[in-house]
Structure formats: C-alpha cells, structure tokens
Coordinates of N, CA and C in Angstrom, one line a residue:
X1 N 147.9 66.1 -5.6 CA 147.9 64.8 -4.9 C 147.9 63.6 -5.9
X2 N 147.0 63.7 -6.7 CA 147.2 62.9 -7.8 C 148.7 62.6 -8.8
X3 N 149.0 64.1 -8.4 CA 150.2 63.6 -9.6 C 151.4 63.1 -8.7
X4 N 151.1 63.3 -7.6 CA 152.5 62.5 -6.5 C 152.2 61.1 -6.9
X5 N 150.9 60.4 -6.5 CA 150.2 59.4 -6.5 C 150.9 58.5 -8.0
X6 N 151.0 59.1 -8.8 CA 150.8 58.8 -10.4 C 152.8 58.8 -10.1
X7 N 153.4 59.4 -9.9 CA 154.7 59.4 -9.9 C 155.4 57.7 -9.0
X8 N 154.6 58.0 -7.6 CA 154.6 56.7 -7.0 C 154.6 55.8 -7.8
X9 N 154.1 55.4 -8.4 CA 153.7 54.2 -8.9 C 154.4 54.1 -10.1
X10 N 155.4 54.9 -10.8 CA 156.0 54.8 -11.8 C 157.5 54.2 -11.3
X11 N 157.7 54.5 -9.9 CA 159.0 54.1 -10.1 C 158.6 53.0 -9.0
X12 N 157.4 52.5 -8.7 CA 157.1 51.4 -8.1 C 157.6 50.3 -9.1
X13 N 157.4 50.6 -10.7 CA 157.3 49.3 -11.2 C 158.6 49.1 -11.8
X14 N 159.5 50.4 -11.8 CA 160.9 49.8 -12.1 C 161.2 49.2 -11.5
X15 N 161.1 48.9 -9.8 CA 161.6 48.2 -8.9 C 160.9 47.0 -9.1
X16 N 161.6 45.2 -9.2 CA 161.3 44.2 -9.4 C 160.3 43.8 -8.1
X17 N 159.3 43.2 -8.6 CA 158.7 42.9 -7.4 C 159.3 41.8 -6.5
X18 N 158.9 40.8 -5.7 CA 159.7 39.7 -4.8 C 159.0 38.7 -5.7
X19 N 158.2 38.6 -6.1 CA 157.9 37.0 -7.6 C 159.0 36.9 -8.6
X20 N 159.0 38.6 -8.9 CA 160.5 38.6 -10.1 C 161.8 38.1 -9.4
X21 N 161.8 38.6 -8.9 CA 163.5 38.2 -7.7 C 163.6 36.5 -7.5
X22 N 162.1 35.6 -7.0 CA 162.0 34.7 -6.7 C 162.8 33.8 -8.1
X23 N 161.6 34.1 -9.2 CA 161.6 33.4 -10.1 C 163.2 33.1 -10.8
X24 N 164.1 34.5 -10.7 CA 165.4 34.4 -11.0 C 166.3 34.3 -9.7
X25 N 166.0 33.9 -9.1 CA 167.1 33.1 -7.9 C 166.6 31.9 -8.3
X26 N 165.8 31.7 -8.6 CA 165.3 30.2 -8.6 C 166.1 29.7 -9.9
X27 N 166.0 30.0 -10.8 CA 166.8 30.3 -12.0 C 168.0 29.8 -11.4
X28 N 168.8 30.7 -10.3 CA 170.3 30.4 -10.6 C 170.5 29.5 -9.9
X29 N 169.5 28.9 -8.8 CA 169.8 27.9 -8.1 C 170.0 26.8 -8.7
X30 N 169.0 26.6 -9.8 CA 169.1 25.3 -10.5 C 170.3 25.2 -11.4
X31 N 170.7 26.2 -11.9 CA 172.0 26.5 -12.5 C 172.6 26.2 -11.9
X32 N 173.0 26.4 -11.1 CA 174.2 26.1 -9.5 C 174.1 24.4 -9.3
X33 N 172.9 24.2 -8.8 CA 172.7 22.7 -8.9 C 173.1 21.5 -9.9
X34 N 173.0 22.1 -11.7 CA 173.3 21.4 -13.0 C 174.6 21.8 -12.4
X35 N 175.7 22.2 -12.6 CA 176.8 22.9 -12.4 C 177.3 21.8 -11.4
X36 N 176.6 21.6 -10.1 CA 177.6 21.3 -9.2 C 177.8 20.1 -9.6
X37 N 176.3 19.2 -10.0 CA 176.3 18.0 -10.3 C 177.2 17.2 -11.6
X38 N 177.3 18.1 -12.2 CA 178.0 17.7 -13.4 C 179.8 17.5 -12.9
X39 N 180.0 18.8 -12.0 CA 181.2 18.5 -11.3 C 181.4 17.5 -10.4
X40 N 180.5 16.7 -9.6 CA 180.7 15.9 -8.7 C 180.9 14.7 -9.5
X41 N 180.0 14.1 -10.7 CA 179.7 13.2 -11.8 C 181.3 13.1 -12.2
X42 N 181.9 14.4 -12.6 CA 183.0 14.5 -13.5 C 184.0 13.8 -12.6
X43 N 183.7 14.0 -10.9 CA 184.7 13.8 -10.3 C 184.9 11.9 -10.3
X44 N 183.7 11.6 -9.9 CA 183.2 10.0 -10.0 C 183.9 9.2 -11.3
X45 N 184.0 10.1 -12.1 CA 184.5 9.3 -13.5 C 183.2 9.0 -14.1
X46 N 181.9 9.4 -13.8 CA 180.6 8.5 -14.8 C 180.1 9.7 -15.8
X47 N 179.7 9.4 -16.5 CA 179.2 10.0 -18.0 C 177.8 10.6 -17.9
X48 N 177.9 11.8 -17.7 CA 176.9 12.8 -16.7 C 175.7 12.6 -17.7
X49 N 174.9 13.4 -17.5 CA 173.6 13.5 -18.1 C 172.6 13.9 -17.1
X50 N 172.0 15.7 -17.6 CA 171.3 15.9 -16.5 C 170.1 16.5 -17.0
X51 N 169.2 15.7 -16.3 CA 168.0 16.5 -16.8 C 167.3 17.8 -16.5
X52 N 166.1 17.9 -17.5 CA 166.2 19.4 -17.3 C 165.1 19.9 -16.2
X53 N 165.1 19.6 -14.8 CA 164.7 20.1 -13.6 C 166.1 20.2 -13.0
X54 N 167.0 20.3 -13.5 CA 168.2 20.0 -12.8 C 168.7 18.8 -11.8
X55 N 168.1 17.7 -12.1 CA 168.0 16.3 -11.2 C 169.6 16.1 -11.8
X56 N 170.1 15.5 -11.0 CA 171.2 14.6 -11.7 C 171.2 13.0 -11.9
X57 N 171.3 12.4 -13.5 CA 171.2 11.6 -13.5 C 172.3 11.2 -14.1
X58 N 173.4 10.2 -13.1 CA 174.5 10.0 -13.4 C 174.5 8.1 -13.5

C-alpha cells in the first residue's frame, strides 16, 4: 500500500501544478501584450517605449 502511495506522488510532481501553468501563461500574456503594443505604437508612427509591467508607454 505504501509503495503504490510513494509511486503516486512521484509522478504527481512531474505534473505542473495550476500555480505553475498560472504563473507561465501569465508570462506569455504579458509577452503578447509588449508585442502587441509595440506593434500598434509602430503602426501610429510614435517612438515606443514599454515598460516593464508590460504597460505601454507611447
């Protein structure tokens, strides 16, 4: 019983929990966000500059 128990839990932790998943979508959101903004900026003609929360300050 134990050793099922002990096996469970090994490939429990290869699997990312939903914090990990969170924390890197969140990641690519704001990535996506610098990204879009810089492209919208680019389109405007103004001289981008984005901070690093991913705000856009154009």
């Amino acid at each position: 019983m134990l050793a099922i128990f002990s096996q469970v839990n090994m490939e429990r932790k290869s699997i990312p929990t939903y914090k990990e998943w969170a924390k890197y979508l969140k990641k690519i959101r704001i990535g996506i966000q610098v990204v879009n903004s810089v492209l919208s900026c680019w389109d405007s003609g103004v001289a981008v500059v984005v901070g690093t929360d991913g705000r856009r300050i154009c």
